[in-house]
Coordinates of C-alpha atoms (C1' of nucleotides) in Angstrom, one line a residue:
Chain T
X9 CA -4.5 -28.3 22.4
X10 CA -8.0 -27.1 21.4
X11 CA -8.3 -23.3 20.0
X12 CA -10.7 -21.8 21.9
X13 CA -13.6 -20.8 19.0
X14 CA -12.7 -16.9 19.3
X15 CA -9.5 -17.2 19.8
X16 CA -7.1 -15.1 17.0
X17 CA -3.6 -16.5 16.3
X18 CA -2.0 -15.2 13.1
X19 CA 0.7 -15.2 11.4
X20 CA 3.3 -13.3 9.1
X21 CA 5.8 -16.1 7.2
X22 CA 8.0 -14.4 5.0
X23 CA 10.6 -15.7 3.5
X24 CA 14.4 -14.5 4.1
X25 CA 15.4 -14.3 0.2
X26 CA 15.0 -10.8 0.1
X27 CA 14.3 -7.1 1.9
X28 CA 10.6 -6.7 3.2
X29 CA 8.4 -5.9 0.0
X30 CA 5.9 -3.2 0.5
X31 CA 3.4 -5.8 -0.7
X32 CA 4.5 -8.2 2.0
X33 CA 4.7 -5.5 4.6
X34 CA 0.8 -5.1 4.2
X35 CA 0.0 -8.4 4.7
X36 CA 2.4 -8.4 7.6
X37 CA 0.3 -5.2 8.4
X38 CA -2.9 -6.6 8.6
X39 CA -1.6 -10.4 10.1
X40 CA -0.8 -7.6 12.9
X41 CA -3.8 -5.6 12.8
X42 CA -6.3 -8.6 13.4
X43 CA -4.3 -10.0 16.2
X44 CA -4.0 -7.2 17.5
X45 CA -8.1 -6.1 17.3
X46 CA -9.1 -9.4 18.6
X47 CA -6.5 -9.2 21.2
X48 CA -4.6 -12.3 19.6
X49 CA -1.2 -13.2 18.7
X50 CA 1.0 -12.6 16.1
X51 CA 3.5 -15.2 15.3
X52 CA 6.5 -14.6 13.0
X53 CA 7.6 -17.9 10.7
X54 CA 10.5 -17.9 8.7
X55 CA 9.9 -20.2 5.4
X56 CA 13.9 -20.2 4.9
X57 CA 12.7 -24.0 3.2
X58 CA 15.0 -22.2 0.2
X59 CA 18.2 -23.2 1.3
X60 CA 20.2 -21.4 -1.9
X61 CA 18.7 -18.4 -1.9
X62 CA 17.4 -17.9 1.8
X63 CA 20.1 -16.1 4.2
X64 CA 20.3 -15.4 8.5
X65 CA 21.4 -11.4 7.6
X66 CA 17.9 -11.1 5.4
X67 CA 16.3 -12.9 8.1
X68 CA 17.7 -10.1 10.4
X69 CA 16.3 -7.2 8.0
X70 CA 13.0 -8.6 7.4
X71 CA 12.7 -8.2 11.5
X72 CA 14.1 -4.8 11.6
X73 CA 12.0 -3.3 8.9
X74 CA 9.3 -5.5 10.5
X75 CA 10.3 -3.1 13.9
X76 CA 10.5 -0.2 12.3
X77 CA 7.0 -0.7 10.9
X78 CA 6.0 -0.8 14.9
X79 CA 5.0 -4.2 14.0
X80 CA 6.0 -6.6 16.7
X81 CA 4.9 -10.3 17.4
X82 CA 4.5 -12.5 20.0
X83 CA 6.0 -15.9 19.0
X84 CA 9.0 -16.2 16.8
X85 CA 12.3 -17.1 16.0
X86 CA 13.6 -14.1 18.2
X87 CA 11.5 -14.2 21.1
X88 CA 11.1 -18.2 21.2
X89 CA 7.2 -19.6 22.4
X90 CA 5.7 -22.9 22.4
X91 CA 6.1 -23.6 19.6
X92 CA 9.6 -23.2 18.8
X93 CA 11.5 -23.4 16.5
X94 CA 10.4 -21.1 14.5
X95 CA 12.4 -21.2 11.4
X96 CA 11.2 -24.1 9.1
X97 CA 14.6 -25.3 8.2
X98 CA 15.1 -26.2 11.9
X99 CA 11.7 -28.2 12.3
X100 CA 12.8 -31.2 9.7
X101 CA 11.5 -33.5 12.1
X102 CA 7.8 -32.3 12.0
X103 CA 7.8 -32.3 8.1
X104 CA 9.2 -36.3 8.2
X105 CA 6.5 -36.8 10.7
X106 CA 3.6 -35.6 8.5
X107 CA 5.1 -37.0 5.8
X108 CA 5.3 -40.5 6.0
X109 CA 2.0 -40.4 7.8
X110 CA 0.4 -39.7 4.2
X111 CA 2.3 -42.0 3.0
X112 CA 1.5 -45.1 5.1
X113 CA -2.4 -43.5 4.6
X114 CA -1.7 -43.9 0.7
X115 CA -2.3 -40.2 0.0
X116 CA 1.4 -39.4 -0.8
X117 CA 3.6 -41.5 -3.1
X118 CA 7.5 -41.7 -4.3
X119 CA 8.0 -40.4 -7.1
X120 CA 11.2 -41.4 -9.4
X121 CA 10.8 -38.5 -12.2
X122 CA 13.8 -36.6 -12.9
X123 CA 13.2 -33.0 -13.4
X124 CA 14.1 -32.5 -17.0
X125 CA 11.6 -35.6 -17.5
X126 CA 9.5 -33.1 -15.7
X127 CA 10.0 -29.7 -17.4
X128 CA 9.6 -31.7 -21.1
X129 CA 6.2 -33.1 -20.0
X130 CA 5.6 -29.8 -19.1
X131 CA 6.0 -28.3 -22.4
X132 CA 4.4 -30.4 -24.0
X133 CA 1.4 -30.0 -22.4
X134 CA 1.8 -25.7 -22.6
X135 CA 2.0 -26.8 -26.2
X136 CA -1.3 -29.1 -27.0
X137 CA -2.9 -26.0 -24.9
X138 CA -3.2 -28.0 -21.8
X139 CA -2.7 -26.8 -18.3
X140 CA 1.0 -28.2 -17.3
X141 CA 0.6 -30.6 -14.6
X142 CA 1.8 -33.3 -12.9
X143 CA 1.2 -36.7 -15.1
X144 CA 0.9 -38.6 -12.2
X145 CA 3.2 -41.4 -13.8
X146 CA 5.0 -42.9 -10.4
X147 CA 1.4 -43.3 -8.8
X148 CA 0.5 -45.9 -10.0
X149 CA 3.9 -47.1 -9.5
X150 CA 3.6 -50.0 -6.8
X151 CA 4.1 -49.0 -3.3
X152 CA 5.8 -51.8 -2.1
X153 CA 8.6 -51.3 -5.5
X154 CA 8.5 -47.6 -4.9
X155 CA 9.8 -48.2 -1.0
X156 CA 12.5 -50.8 -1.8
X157 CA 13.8 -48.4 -4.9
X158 CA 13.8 -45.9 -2.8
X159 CA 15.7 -48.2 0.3
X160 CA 18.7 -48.6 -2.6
X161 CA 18.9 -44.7 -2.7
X162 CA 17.3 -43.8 -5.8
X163 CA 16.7 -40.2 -5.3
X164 CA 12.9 -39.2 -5.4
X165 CA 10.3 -36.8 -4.3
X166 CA 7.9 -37.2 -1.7
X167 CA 3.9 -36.3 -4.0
X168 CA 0.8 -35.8 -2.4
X169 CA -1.8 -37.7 -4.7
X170 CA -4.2 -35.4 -5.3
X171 CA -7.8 -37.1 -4.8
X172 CA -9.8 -35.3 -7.6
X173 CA -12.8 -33.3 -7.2
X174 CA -13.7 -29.8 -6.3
X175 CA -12.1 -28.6 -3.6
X176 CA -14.3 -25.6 -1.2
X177 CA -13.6 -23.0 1.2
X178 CA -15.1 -20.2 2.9
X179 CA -12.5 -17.0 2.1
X180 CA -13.5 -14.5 4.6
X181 CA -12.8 -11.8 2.1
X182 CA -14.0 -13.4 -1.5
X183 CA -16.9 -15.4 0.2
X184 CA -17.5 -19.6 -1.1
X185 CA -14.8 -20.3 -3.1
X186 CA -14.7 -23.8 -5.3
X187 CA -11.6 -25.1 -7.0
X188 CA -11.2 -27.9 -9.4
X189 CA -8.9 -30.2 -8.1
X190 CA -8.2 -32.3 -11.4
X191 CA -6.4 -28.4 -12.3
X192 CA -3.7 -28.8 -9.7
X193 CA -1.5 -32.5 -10.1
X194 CA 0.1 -34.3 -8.0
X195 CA 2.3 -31.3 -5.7
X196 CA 5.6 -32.4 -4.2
X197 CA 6.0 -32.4 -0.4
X198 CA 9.3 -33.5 -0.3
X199 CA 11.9 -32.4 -2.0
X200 CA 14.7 -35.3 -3.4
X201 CA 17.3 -33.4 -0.5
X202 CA 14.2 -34.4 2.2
X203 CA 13.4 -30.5 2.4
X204 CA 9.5 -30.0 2.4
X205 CA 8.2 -27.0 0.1
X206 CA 6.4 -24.5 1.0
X207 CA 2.8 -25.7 0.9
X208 CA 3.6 -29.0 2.9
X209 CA 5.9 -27.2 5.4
X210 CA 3.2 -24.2 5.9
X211 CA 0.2 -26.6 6.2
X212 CA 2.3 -28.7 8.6
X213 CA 3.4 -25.4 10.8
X214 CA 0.4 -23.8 10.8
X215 CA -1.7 -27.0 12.1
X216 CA 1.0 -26.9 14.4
X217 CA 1.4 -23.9 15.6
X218 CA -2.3 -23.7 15.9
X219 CA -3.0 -20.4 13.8
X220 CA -6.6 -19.7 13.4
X221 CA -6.5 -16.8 10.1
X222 CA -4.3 -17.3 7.2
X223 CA -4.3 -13.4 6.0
X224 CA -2.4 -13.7 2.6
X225 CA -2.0 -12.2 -0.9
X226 CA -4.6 -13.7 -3.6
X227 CA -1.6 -15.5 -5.7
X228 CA -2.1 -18.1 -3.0
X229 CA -5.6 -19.0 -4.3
X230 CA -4.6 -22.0 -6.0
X231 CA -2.3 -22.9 -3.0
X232 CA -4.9 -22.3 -0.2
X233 CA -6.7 -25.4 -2.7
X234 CA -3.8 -28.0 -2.4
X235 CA -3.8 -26.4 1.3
X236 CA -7.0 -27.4 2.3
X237 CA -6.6 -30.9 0.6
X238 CA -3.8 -31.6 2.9
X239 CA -5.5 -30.6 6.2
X240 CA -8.6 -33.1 4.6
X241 CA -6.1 -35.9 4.4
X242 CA -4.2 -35.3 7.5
X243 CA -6.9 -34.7 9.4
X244 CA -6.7 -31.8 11.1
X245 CA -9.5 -28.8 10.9
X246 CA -7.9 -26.3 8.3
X247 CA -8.0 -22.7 9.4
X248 CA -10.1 -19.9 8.2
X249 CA -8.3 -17.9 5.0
X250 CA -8.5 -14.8 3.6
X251 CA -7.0 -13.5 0.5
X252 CA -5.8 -10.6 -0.2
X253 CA -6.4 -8.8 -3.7
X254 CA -2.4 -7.9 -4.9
X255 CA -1.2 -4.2 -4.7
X256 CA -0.2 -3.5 -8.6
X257 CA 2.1 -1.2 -9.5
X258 CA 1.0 2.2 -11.4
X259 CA 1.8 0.4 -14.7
X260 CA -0.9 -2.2 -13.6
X261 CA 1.4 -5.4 -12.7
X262 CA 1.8 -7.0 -9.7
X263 CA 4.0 -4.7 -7.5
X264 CA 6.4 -7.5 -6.3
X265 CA 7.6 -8.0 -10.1
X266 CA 9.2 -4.5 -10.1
X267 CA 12.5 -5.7 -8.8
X268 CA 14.7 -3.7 -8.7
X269 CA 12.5 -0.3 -9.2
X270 CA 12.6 2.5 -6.4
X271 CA 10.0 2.2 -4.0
X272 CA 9.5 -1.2 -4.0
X273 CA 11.0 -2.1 -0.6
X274 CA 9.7 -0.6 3.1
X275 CA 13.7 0.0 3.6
X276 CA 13.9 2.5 1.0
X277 CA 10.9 4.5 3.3
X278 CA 12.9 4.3 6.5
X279 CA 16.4 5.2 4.7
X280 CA 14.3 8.4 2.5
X281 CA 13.1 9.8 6.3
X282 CA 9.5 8.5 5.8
X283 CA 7.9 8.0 9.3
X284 CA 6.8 4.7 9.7
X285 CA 3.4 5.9 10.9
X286 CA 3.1 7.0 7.0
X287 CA 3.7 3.9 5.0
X288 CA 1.5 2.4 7.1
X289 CA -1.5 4.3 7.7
X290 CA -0.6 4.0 3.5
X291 CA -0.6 0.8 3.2
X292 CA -3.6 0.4 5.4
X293 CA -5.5 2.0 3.1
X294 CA -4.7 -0.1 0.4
X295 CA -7.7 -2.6 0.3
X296 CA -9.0 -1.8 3.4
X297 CA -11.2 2.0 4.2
X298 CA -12.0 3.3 7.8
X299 CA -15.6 3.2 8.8
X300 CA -15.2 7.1 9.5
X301 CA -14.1 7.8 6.4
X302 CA -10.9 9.4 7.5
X303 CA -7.7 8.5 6.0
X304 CA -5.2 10.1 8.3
X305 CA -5.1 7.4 11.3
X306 CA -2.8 6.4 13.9
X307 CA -1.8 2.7 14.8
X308 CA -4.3 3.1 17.8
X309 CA -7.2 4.0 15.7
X310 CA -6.1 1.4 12.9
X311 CA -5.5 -1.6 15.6
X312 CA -9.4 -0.5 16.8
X313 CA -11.3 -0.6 13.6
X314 CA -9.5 -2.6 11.3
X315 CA -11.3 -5.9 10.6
X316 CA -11.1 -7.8 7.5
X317 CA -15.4 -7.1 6.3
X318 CA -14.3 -3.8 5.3
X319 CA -11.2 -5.2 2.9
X320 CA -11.4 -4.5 -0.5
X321 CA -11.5 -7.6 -3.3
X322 CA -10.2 -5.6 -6.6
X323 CA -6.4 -4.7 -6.6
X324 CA -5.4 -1.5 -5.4
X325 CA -2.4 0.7 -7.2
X326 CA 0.3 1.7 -5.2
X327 CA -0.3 5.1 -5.8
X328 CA 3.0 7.6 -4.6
X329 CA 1.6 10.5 -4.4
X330 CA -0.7 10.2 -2.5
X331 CA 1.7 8.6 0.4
X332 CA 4.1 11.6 -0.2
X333 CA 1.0 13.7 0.6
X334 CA 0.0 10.6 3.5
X335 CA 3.3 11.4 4.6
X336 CA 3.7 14.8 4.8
X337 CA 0.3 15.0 7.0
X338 CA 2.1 12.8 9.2
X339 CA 5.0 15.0 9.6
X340 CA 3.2 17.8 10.4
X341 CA 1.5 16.0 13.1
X342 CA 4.4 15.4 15.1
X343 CA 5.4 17.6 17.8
X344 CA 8.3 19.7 16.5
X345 CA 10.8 18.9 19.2
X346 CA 10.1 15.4 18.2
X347 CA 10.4 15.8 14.5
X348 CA 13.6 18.0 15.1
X349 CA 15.2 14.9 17.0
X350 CA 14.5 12.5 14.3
X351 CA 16.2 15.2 11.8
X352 CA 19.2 15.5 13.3
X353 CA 20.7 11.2 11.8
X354 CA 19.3 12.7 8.3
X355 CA 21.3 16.3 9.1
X356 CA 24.2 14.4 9.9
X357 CA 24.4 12.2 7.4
X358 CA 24.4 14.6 5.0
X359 CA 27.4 16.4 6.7
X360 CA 25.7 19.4 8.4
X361 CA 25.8 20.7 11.8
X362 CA 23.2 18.7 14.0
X363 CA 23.1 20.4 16.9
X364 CA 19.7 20.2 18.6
X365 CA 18.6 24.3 18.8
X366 CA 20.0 24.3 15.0
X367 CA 17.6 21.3 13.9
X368 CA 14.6 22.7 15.1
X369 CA 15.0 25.7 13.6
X370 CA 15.8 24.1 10.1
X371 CA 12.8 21.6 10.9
X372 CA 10.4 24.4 11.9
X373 CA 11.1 26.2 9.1
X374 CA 10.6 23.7 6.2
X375 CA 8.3 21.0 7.6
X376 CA 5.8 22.2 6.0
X377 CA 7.3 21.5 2.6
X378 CA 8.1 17.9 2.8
X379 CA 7.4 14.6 2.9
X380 CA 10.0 13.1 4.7
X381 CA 13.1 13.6 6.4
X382 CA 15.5 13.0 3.4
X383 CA 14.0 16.0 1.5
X384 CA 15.0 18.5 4.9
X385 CA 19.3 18.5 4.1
X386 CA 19.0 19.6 0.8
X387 CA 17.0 22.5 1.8
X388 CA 19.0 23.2 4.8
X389 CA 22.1 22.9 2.2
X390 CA 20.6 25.2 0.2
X391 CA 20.1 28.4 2.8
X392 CA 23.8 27.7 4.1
X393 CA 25.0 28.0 0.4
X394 CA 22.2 30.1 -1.6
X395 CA 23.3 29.3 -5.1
X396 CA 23.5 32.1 -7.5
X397 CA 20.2 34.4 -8.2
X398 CA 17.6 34.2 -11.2
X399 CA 17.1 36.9 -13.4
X400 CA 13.9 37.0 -11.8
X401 CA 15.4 37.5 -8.3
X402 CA 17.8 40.0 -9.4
X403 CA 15.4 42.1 -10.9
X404 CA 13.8 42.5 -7.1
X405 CA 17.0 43.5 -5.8
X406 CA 17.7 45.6 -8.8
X407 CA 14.8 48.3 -7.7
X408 CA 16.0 51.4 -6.2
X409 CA 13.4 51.2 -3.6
X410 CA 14.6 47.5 -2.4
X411 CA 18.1 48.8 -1.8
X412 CA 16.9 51.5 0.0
X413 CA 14.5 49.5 2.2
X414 CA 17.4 46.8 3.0
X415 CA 19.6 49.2 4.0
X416 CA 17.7 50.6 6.3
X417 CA 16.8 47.3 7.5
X418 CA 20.6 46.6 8.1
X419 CA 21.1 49.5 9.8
X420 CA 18.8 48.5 12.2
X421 CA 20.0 45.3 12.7
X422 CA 23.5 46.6 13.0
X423 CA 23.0 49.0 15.4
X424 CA 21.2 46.7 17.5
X425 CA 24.0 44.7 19.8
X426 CA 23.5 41.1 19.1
X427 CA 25.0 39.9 22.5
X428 CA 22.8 42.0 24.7
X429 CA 19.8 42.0 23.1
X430 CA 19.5 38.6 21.3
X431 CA 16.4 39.0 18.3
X432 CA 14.4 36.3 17.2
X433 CA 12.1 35.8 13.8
X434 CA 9.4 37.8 15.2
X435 CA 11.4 40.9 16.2
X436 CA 12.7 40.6 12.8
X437 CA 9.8 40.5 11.2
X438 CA 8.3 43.5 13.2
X439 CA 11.8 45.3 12.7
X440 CA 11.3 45.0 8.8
X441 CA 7.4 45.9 9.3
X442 CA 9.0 49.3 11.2
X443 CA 11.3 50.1 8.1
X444 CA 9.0 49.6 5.6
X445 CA 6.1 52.6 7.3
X446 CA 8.8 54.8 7.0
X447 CA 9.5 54.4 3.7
X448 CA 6.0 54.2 2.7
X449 CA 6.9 50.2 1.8
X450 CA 4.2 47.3 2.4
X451 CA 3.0 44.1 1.0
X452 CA 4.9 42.8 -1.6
X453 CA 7.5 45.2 -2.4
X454 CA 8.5 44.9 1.2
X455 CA 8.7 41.2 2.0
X456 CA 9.8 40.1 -1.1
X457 CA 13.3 42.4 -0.8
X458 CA 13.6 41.0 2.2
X459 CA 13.2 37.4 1.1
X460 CA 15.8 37.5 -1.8
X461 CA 18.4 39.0 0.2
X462 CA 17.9 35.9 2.4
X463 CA 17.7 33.1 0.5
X464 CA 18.3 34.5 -2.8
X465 CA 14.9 33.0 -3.9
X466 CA 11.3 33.9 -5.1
X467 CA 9.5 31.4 -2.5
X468 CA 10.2 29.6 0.7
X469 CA 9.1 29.5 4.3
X470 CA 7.9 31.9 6.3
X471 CA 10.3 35.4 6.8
X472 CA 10.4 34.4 10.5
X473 CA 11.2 31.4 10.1
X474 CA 14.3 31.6 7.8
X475 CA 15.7 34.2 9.9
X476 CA 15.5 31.9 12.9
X477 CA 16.9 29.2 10.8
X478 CA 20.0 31.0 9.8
X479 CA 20.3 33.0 13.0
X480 CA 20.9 36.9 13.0
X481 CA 24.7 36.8 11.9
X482 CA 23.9 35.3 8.5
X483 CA 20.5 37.3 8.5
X484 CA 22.2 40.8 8.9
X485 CA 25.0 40.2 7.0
X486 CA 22.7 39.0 3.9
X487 CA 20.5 41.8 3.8
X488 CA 24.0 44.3 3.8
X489 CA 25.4 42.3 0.8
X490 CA 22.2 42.7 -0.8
X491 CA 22.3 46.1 -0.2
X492 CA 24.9 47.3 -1.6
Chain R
rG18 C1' -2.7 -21.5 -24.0
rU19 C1' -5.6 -23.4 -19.6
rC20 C1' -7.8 -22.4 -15.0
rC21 C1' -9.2 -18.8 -11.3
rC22 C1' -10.1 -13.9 -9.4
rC23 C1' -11.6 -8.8 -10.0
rA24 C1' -14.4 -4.5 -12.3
rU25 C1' -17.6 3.1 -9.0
rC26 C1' -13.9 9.7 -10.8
rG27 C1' -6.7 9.4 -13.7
rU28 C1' -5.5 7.0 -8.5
rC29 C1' -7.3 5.1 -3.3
rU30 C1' -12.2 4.3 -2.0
rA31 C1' -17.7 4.9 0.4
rG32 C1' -22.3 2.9 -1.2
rC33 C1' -23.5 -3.1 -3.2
rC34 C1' -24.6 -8.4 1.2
rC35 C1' -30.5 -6.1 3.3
rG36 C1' -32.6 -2.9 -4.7
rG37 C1' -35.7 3.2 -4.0
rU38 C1' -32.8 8.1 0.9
rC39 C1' -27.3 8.2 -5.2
rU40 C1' -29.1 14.5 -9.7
rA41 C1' -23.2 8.5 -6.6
rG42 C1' -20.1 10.8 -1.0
rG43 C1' -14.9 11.4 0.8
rA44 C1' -9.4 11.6 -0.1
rC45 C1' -4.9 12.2 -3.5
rU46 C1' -3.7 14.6 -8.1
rC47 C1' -5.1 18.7 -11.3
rC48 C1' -7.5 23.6 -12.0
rA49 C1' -9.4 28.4 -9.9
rG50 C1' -10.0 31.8 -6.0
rA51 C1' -8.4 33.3 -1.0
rU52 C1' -4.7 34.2 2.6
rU53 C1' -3.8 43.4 1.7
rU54 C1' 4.6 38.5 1.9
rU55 C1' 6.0 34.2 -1.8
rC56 C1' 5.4 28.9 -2.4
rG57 C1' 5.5 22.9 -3.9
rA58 C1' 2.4 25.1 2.8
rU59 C1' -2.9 26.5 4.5
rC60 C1' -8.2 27.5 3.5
rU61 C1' -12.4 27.6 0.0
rG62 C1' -14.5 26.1 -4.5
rG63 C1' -14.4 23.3 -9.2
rC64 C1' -13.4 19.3 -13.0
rA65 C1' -13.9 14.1 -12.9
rA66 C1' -16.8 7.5 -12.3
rC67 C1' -21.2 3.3 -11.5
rA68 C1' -16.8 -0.8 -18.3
rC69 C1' -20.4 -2.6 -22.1
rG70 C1' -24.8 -5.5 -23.5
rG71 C1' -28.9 -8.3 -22.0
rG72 C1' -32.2 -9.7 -18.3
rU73 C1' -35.2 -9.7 -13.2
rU74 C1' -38.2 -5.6 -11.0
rC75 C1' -42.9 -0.5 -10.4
rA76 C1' -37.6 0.7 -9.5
rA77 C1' -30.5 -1.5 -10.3
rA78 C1' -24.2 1.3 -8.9
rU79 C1' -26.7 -2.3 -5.9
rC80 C1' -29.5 -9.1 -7.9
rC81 C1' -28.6 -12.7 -12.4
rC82 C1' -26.2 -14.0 -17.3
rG83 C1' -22.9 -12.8 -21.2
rU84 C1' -19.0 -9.7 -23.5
rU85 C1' -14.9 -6.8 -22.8
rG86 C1' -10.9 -5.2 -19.9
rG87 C1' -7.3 -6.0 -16.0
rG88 C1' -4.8 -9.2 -12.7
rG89 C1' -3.1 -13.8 -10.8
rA90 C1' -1.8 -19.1 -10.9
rC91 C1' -0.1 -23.0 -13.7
rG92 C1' 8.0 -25.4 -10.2
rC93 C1' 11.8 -30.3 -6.3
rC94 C1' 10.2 -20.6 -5.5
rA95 C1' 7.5 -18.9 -1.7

RNA sequence: GUCCCCAUCGUCUAGCCCGGUCUAGGACUCCAGAUUUUCGAUCUGGCAACACGGGUUCAAAUCCCGUUGGGGACGCCA
């Protein structure tokens, strides 16, 4: 039962009342990271202790936008281990356990308070200015009383009785950290339906399940306190912590408040055509910097250096544009076949033609402008259907020389048979280059005809690469309307 | 309100632990130029910060204290 004194076992233990948070996705991130650095293991925890508001299809999409992070662990309620189960509302008997073992210690007590009891007390002390805690009324209550009350079915709650003084721990990102204990109050470990909360049933599972780091988000500060108190009294060696300074959102507040706001869940990433090599060489960077400096990096280069010395203490902002940009670098690192492929869902959702030779084209030809997938259809849409020109683009098509130069140009095309000699954007290009010498016609004056009689528009992709991704029909028969 | 945490360009950050090499480096954004075809693409260049006040020291972004600012926590939520 004895960790080995290197050993890393982590873990992520979100709870199933809601999609994966981006917030939560980068502590899932780094829970991954270190295990995966020290060669550890990751084990996923589902704190479904929330029994109205926790669900099994949440559960489900937590994992899957877990997977589609490329984030995968090794013990969990999917894959099973050894220390199964691994959903707390199935490990009941290992929260009774603990429980009445503080209790026949004396360092938990029954407590008889009703909660509106509670929640007036509590105002109270909010209003004389005090901080609203636990009274500790039903501790001194007699045990042997409390027990037999409790026998007759009086509901109560199971409270740990906080044993006063200054509680310390060594948070291997903050450094010595010292909390005031008289500051907390008696905490509940059981709930009056037997259900433990979520600092009893986490210190109990992670004793348990032996995990070494606890890599979590700095609002736990004052839990990681009533934490370490409950190791003390249980007697088990608590494990190392490290908090993590929140990610606030650009208008300064903690990101996971923004309910409801775009962006605020991985989900909306995957579903926008964001590659999940993006958000989390993204989210990587927030709080944490490479020791090279770089900030484009693969999981492989992230799983090598990441460690938590180099993670940041003062909140990061979730800054957008810079993951568009993140993103976009990503996107333009993938192979195009590849890219093309993971198109085609986004093509064909938005009701176009997703052939594969199609798709490439399309992807070659506007990769460069995007960020993510979800931003390819619209362009696509808008070369199958040019919308109506400018004033601006009309003027170009209005000079005498343009018309001139296009006809030629579709002449040309024309003349040449499509079936036995099949053109490409190059030829095209070169084709137009040819037309344009002998017309005396270069540089501007030449491309940019060519351009609006394409797409009907003052910028875009590369010539070549809009005729290849409309193919020579559309191509010749564009630059004849135009030329007319 | 009480307690705790944090503090380098607008944003993410390097540097801080082990003071001098920092006239503070990189990235995003923005601006300018370039690419004898455009651009939200690419390349090059530029703007822009050690919150403030006290100490300590020959010397402070780096150490200490205070102020201010920001954030978090104060549940039978996690």
């Amino acid at each position: 039962m004895r960790l080995e004194s290197n050993e890393h076992r982590l873990r992520f233990a979100p709870s199933p009342t809601g999609r994966l948070h981006v917030g939560s996705a980068r502590t899932a991130l780094y829970n991954w990271l270190l295990a995966r650095h020290h060669a550890g293991v990751l084990v996923l925890r589902i704190e479904d202790t929330d029994a109205e508001r926790s669900t099994r299809d949440l559960e489900e999409r937590l994992m899957a936008d877990l997977h589609w992070m490329g984030l995968e662990w090794d013990e969990g309620p999917d894959v099973g281990g050894p220390h199964a189960p691994y959903r707390q509302s199935e490990r009941a008997a290992v929260y009774a356990a603990r429980a009445r073992q503080l209790l026949e210690a004396g360092r938990a007590f029954r407590c008889f308070c009703s909660d509106e009891l509670l929640a007036t007390k509590r105002e109270a002390q909010r209003a004389a200015g005090e901080e609203p805690h636990y009274d500790g009324t039903c501790r001194r209550l007699d045990a042997g009383e409390a027990g037999r009350r409790a026998q007759s079915g009086e509901t109560h709650t199971i409270r740990f009785h906080v044993p006063g003084g200054v509680v310390r721990f060594d948070d291997l990102v903050r450094g010595p950290m010292e909390i005031d204990s008289a500051t907390l109050g008696d905490f509940v470990l059981l709930r009056s339906n037997g259900v433990p909360t979520y600092n009893f049933a986490c210190v109990a599972d992670d004793a348990e399940m032996q995990i070494s780091h606890v890599v979590r988000g700095d609002d736990h500060l004052y839990n990681t306190a009533r934490q370490v108190m409950l190791y003390a009294a249980l007697g088990i060696p608590a494990p190392q912590f490290a908090h993590l300074a929140l990610i606030l959102d650009e208008d300064r507040s903690k990101l996971s408040k923004r309910e409801g706001r775009e962006g605020t869940y991985a989900y909306e990433y995957r579903d926008a055509g964001f590659l999940p090599g993006a958000l989390v060489n993204f989210l990587a960077l927030l709080g944490w910097s490479s020791p090279s400096g770089d900030d484009i990096l693969d999981l492989e280069r992230l799983v090598q250096e990441f460690d938590l010395d180099r993670v940041s203490k003062s909140p990061a902002i979730f800054d957008a544009r810079k993951l568009r940009w993140m993103a976009g670098e990503h996107l333009r690192a993938q192979p195009l076949e590849a890219l093309a492929e993971r198109a085609r869902p986004f093509l064909r959702a938005a009701g176009l033609p997703d052939d594969p030779e199609r798709a490439a084209a399309w992807t070659a030809a506007f990769k460069d402008g995007i960020a993510c997938l979800g931003e390819l259809p619209p362009r696509v849409r808008e070369l199958l259907h040019p919308g109506p020109l400018d004033a601006e683009a009309a003027a170009v098509l209005g000079q005498e020389e343009a018309r001139r130069l296009l006809d030629t140009l579709a002449d040309r095309l024309e003349r040449v048979p499509g079936d036995t000699q099949p053109m490409d954007g190059a030829q095209f290009k070169r084709l137009l280059q040819e037309c344009g010498r002998e017309l005396g016609v270069r540089g501007k004056s030449l491309f940019m005809p060519a351009r609006v009689a394409l797409t009907g528009r003052l910028h875009g992709p590369e010539l070549a690469l809009l005729f290849d991704a409309m193919g020579r029909e559309t191509a010749t028969k564009r630059i004849r309307d135009a030329a007319r």
